[in-house]
Every structure is written in structure tokens, then in C-alpha cells.
mmCIF file of C-alpha atoms in Angstrom:
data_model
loop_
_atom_site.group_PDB
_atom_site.id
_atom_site.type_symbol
_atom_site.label_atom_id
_atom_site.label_comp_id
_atom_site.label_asym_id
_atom_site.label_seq_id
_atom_site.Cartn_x
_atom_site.Cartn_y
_atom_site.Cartn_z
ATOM 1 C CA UNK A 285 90.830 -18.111 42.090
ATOM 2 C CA UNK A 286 90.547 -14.750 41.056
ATOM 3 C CA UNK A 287 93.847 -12.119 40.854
ATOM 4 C CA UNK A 288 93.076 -8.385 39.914
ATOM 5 C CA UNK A 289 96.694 -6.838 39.295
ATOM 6 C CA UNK A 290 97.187 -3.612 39.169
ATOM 7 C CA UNK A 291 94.475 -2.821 37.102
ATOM 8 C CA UNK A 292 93.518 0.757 35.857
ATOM 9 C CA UNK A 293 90.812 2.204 34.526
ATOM 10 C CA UNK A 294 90.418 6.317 33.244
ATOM 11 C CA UNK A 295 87.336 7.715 30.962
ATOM 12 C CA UNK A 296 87.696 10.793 28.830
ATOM 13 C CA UNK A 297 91.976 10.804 29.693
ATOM 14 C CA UNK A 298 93.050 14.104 28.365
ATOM 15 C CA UNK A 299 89.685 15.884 28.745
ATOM 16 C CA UNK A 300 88.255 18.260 31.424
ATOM 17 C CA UNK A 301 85.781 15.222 32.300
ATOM 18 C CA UNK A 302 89.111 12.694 32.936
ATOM 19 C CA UNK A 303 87.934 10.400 36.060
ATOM 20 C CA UNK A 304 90.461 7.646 36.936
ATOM 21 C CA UNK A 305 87.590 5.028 37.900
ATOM 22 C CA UNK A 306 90.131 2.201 39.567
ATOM 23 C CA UNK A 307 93.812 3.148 40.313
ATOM 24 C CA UNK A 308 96.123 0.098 40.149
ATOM 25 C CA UNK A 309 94.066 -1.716 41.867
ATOM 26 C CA UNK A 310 94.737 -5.142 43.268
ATOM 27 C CA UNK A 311 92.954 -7.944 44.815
ATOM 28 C CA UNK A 312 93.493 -11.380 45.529
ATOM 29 C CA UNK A 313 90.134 -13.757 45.816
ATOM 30 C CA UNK A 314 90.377 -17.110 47.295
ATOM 31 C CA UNK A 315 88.394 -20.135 45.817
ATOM 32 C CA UNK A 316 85.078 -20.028 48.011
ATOM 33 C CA UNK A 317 85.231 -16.522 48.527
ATOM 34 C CA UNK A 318 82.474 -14.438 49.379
ATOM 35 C CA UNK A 319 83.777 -10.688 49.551
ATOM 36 C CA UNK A 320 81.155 -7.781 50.246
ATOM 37 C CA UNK A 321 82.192 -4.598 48.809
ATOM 38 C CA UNK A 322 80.907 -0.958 49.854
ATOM 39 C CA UNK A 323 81.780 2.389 49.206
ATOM 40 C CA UNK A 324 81.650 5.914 48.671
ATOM 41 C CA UNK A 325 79.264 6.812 45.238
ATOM 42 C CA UNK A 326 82.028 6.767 42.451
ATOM 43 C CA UNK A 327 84.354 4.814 44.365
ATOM 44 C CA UNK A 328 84.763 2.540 41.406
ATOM 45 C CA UNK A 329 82.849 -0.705 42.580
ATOM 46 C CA UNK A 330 80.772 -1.026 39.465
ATOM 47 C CA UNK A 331 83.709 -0.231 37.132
ATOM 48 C CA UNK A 332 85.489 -3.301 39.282
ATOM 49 C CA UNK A 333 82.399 -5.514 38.213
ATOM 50 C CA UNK A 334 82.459 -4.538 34.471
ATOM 51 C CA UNK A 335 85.984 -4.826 34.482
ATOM 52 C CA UNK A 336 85.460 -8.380 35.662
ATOM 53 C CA UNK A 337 82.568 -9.086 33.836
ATOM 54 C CA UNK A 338 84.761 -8.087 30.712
ATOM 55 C CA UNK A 339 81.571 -4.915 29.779
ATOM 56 C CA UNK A 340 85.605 -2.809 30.390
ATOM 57 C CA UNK A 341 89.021 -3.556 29.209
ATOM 58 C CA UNK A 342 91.511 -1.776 31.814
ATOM 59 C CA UNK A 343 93.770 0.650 30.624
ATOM 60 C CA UNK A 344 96.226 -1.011 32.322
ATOM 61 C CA UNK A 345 96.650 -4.411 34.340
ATOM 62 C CA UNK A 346 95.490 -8.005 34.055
ATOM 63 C CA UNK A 347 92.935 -10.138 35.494
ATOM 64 C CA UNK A 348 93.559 -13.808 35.957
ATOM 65 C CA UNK A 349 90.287 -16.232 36.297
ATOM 66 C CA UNK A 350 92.067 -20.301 37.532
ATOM 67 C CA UNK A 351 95.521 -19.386 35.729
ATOM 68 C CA UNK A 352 94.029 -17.898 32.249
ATOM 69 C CA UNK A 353 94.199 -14.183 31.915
ATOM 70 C CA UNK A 354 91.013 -13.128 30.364
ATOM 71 C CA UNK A 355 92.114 -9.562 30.566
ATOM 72 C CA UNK A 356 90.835 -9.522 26.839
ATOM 73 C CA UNK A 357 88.266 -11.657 26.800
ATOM 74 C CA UNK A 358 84.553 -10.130 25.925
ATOM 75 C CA UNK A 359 81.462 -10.646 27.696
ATOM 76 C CA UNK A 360 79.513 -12.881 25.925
ATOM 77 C CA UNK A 361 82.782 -15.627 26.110
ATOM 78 C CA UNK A 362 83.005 -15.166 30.139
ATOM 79 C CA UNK A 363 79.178 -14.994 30.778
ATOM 80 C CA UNK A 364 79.906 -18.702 30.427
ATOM 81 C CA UNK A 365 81.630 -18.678 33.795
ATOM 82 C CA UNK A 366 80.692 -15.552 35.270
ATOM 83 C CA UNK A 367 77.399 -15.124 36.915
ATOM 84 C CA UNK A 368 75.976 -11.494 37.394
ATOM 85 C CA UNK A 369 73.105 -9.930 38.823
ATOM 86 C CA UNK A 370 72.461 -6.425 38.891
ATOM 87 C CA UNK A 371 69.990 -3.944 40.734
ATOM 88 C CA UNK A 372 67.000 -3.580 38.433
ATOM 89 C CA UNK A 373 65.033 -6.911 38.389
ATOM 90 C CA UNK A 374 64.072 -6.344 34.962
ATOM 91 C CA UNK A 375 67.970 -6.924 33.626
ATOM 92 C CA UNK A 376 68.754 -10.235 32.876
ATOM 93 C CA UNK A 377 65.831 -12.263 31.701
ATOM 94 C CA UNK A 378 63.730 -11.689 28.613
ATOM 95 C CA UNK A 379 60.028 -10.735 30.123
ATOM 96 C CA UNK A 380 58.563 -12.071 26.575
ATOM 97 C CA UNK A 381 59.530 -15.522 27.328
ATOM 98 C CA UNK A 382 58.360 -18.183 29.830
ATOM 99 C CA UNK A 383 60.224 -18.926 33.097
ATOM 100 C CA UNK A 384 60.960 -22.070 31.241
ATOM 101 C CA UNK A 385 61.685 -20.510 28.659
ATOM 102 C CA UNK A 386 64.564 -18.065 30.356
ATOM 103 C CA UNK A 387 65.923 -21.056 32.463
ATOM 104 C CA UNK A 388 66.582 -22.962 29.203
ATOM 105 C CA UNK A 389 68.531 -19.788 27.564
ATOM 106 C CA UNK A 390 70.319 -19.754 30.927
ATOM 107 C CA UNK A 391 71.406 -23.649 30.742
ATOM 108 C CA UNK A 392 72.570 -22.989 27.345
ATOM 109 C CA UNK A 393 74.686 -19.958 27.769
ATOM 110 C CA UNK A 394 76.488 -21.914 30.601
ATOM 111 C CA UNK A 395 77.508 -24.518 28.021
ATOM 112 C CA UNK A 396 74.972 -27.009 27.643
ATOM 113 C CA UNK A 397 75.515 -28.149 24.562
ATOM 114 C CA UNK A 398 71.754 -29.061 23.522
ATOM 115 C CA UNK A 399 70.155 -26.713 21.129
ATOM 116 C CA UNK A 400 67.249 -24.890 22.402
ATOM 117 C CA UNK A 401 64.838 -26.961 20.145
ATOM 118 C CA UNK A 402 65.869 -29.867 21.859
ATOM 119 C CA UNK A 403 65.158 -29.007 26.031
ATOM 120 C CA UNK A 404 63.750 -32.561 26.867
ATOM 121 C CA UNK A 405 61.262 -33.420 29.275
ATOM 122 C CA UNK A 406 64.131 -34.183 31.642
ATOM 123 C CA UNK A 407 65.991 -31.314 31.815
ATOM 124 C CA UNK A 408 61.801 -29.474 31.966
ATOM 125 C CA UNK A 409 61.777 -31.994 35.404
ATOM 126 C CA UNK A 410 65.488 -30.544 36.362
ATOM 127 C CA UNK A 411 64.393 -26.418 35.965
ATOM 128 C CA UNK A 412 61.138 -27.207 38.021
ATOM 129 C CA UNK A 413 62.970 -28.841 40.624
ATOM 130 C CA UNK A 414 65.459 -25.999 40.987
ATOM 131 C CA UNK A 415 62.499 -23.623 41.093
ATOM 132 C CA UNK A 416 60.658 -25.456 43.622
ATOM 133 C CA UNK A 417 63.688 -24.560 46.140
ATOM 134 C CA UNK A 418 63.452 -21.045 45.620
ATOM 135 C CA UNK A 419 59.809 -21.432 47.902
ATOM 136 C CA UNK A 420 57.842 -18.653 45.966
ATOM 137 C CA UNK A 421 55.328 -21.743 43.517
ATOM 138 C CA UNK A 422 57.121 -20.771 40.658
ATOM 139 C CA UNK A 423 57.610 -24.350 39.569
ATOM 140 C CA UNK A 424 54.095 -24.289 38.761
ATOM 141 C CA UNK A 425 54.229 -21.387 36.680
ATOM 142 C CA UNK A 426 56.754 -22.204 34.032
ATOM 143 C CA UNK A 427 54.429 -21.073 31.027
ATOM 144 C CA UNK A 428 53.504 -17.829 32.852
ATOM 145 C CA UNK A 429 55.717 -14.912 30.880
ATOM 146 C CA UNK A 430 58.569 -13.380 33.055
ATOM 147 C CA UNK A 431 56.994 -10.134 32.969
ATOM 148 C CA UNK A 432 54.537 -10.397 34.557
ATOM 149 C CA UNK A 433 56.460 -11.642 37.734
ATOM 150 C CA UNK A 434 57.164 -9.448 40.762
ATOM 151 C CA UNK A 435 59.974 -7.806 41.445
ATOM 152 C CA UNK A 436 61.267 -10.319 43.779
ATOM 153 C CA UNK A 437 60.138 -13.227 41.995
ATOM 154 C CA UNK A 438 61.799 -11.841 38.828
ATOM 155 C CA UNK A 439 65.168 -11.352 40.870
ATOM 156 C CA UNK A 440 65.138 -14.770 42.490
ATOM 157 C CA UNK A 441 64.409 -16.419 38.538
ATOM 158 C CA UNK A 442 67.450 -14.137 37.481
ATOM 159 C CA UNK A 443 69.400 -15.770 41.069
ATOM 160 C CA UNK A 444 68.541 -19.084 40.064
ATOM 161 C CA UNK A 445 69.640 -18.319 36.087
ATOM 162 C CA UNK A 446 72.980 -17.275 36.788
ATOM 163 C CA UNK A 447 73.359 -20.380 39.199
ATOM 164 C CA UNK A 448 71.739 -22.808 37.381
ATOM 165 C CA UNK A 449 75.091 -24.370 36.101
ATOM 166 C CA UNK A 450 77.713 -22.964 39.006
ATOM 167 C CA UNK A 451 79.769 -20.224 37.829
ATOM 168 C CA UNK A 452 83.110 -19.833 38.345
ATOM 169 C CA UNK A 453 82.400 -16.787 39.861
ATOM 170 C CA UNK A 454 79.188 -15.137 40.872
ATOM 171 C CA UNK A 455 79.398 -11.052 40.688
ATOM 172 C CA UNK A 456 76.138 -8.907 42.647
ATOM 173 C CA UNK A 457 75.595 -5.857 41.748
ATOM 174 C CA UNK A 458 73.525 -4.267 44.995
ATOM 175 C CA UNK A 459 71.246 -7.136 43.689
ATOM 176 C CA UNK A 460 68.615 -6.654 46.435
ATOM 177 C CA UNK A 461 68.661 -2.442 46.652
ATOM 178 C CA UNK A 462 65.552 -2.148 44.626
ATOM 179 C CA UNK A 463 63.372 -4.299 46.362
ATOM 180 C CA UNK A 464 60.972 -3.803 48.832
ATOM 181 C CA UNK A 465 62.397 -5.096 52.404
ATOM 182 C CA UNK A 466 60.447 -7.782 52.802
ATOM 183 C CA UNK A 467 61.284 -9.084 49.047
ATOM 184 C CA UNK A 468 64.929 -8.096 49.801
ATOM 185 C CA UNK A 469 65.485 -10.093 52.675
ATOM 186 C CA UNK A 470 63.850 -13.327 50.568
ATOM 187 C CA UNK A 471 66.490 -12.841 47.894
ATOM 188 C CA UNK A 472 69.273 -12.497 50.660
ATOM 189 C CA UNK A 473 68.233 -15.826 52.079
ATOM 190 C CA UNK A 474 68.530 -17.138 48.673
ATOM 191 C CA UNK A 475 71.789 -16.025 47.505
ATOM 192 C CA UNK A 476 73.717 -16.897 50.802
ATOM 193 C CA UNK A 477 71.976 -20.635 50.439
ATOM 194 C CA UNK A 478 72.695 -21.006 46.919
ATOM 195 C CA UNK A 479 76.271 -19.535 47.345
ATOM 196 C CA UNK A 480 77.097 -22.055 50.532
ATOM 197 C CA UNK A 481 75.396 -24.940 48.382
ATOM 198 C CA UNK A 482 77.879 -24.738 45.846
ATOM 199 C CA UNK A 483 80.465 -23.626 47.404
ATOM 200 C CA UNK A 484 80.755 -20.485 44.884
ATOM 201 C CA UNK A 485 83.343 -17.183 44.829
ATOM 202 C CA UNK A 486 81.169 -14.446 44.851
ATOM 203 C CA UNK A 487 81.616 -11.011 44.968
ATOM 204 C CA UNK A 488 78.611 -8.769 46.188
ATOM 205 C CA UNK A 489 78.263 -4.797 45.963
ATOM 206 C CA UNK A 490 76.080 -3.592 48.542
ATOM 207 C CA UNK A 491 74.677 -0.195 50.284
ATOM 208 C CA UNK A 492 73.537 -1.839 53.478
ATOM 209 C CA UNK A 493 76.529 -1.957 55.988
ATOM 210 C CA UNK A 494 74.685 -4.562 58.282
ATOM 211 C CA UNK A 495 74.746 -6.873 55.064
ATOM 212 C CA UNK A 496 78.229 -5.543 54.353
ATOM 213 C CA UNK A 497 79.461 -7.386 57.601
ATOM 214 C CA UNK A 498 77.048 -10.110 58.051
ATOM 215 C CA UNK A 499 77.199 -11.885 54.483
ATOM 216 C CA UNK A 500 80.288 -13.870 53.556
ATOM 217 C CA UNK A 501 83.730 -13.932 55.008
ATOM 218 C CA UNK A 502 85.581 -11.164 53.641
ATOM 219 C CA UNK A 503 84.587 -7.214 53.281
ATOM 220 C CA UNK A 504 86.040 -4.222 51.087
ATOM 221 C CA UNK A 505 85.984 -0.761 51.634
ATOM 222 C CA UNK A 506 86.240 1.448 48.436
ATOM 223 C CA UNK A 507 87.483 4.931 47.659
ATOM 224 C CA UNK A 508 88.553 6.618 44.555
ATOM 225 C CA UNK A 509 88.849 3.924 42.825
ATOM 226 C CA UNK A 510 91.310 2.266 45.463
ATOM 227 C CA UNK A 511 90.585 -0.558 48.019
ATOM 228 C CA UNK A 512 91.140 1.350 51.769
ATOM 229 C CA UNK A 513 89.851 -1.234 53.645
ATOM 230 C CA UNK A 514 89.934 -5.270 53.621
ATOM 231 C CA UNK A 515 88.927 -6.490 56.584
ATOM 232 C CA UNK A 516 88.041 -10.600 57.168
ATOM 233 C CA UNK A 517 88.680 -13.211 59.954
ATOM 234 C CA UNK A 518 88.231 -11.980 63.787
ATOM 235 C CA UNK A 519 88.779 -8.471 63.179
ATOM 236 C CA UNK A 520 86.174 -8.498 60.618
ATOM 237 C CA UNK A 521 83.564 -10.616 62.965
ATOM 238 C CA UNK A 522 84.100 -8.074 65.608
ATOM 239 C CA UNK A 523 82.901 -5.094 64.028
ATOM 240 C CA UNK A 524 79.624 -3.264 63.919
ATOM 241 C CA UNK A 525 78.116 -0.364 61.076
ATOM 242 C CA UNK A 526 79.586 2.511 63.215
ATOM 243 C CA UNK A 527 83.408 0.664 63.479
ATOM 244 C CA UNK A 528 83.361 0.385 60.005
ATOM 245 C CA UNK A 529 82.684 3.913 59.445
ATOM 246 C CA UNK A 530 85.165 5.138 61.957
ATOM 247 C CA UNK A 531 87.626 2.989 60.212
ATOM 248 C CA UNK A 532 86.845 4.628 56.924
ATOM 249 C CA UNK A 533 87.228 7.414 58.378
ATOM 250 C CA UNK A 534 90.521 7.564 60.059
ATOM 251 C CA UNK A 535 91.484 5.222 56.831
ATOM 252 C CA UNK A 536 90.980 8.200 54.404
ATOM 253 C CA UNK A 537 90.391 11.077 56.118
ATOM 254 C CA UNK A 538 86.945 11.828 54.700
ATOM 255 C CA UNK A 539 83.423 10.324 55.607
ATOM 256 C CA UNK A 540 81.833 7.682 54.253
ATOM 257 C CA UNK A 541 79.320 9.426 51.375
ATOM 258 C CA UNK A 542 76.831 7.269 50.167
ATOM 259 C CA UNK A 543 73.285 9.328 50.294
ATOM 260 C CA UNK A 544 71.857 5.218 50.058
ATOM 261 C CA UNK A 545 73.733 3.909 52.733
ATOM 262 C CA UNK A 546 71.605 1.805 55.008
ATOM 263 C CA UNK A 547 73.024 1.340 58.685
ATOM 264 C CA UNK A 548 70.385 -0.548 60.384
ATOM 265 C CA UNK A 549 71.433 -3.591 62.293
#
């Protein structure tokens, strides 16, 4: 379980170029968890994630993973528990390197204690099974360098790293915005399969609004670096794009601005 309390977070204070990015913020996520987030551009949603992620320390605040407040804790320590994906496929796997190669880096990171030297011809048998779910013949291809993959198949490798061992939390960063529709919906499939499978919290920024409501249980609505919306259970189930912009709307008194925003049902 996840607490955000009252967490803050300003860049350039004092300046002419202050921006308060997330204003005592708060947020309470359940084990099993999985929140959608949307919101205006600058609302703060990717300052949340790097707050979480531990890229930001808050100004002010704490954040408390299962009891331990990692509030101070750097990256590289909670990228042991904390799963991300961002937007551009290319972040998050070394193109250089095999696919075997980048699941192996991936097992270790999560804490597998084995040196890389020593990947056996097991734990070889274990990546290629875990590829063969993701559909796309990669499982076959573990030699072939990253780079050369497709944008899709590169995101769904970089899906199946940050799973690979179960996080304690899984954070999306509009993981599927850059890829063609087709290739989008693939890595949709994926992450809601993967993320049911394991049962894991996850916390997904989006721009689509349809996705917004139909993935997970739980959605956020963002402004100013202030939650204005949390909607879940029936009244969540009931909506459609246009009642959640309304809601915004009469929620903050402004429209929802988001020149990516994707409304389609």
C-alpha cells in the first residue's frame, strides 16, 4: 500500500519561473490498485511519477511504500520494487544488447542475486517462456539486438522487464501514446493481463479518456498540481468521456486542456 501525504513539489521557488508542480497532495492506494490518472498539460502527473519513482524529492511531505517511508530513498534503490514504463519505447532497455540480454539486467536489478556471468540455461528457459506469452515470436529471437525491434515489440520487452519479478508497484507513464493504434491496443492487452496476473498496484498516466475509464478500478483527475477528481466503484462504472469532462468542468471551473486528449469510445 501506497500513502502520498501531503506532498509538495515547487521548481525555481523565488524566481519569476516559480511553478508549484504538486500542492500538498494526497493519495491513498490500496494493495491491488489500478488507478488511471489524466489531466490538464502541467497538471503535475509526471512530477507525481518522479516523485514516486524517487527521479524528485518533495519539498515537503512523505511517501510511504508497505509501512517504510522512502521519501528519501533514490532511484536506483526503489527501481528494485518499482516498475516504470514511460512513453518513448526506446527508454528503458539498452538497444546494444540482446532481448536476452536486457531480460537478464532486468532479473538482476529486481534482486536476483546471480551475477550476470552466471544466467544459467534455466533461468534462459524461464525469459523465453515469459516472452512466448507476450504472442509477438520474440522467444525465438533472444540473440536479435533490442534495437532493431519495433516500437511495439520494444515496449512490450520493456512491459515484460519491469514485470519480470512483480513490483511492488508498477508506475505507466502514457506508456502506449507513441504507438501506432494497432501496436497500442497490443500493449494495452498486455499490461491489463500482466497486471490482473499478478495481482499488481499500478498506477497509469494516460491521454485517452476511454482508457481513462475502462482500465482498472479507480480514476484521477488532475489540475494544478492537485487531485480534483477521484472517482471509482459505481459512480465511476457509470460514466462516459463527455461525464468526465463535465465533471472537470463544474469541478474546477475551467475545461479540460490537453491538445492530446483522445475521446474516442
Amino acid at each position: 500500500m501506497l500513502e502520498i501525504r501531503n506532498v509538495t513539489k515547487i521548481f525555481n521557488a523565488g524566481t519569476v519561473n516559480e511553478k508549484t508542480a504538486l500542492d500538498h497532495i494526497s493519495l491513498r492506494v490500496e494493495d491491488g490498485d489500478f488507478i488511471t490518472i489524466v489531466g490538464s498539460n502541467g497538471a503535475g502527473k509526471s512530477t507525481l511519477f518522479q516523485m514516486i519513482s524517487g527521479v524528485q524529492i518533495p519539498d515537503e511531505g512523505n511517501l510511504i511504500l508497505d509501512g517504510k517511508d522512502i521519501t528519501f530513498d533514490p532511484d536506483y534503490m526503489r527501481s528494485t520494487y518499482i516498475g516504470r514504463l514511460f512513453q518513448d519505447p526506446l527508454k528503458g532497455t539498452a538497444p546494444h544488447m540482446t532481448i536476452g540480454e536486457n531480460l537478464a539486467l532486468a532479473w538482476l536489478r529486481a534482486g536476483n542475486p546471480k551475477p550476470f556471468s552466471r544466467i544459467s540455461r534455466k533461468d534462459r528457459e524461464f525469459f523465453r517462456e515469459r516472452l512466448r506469452q507476450l504472442g509477438m515470436g520474440l522467444e525465438d529471437r533472444m540473440d536479435t539486438p533490442v534495437g532493431t525491434l519495433s516500437g511495439g515489440q520494444r515496449q512490450a520487452l520493456t512491459l515484460l522487464m519491469a514485470t519480470i519479478v512483480p513490483p511492488k508497484l508498477l508506475l505507466l507513464d502514457e506508456h502506449t501514446a507513441a504507438l501506432d493504434p494497432s501496436a497500442a491496443a497490443v500493449i494495452m492487452d498486455l499490461t491489463e493481463r500482466i497486471v490482473s496476473e499478478h495481482r499488481m498496484t499500478c498506477l497509469m498516466v494516460t491521454h485517452n479518456l476511454h482508457q481513462a475509464l475502462a482500465a482498472g478500478n479507480r480514476t484521477l483527475m488532475m489540475k494544478d498540481g492537485r487531485i480534483v477528481l477521484d472517482l471509482k466503484g459505481e459512480e465511476r462504472k457509470a460514466l462516459g468521456t463527455e461525464d468526465l469532462l463535465r465533471m472537470f468542468r463544474e469541478g474546477t471551473g475551467t475545461e479540460f486542456d490537453n491538445d492530446r486528449i483522445l475521446l474516442s469510445e
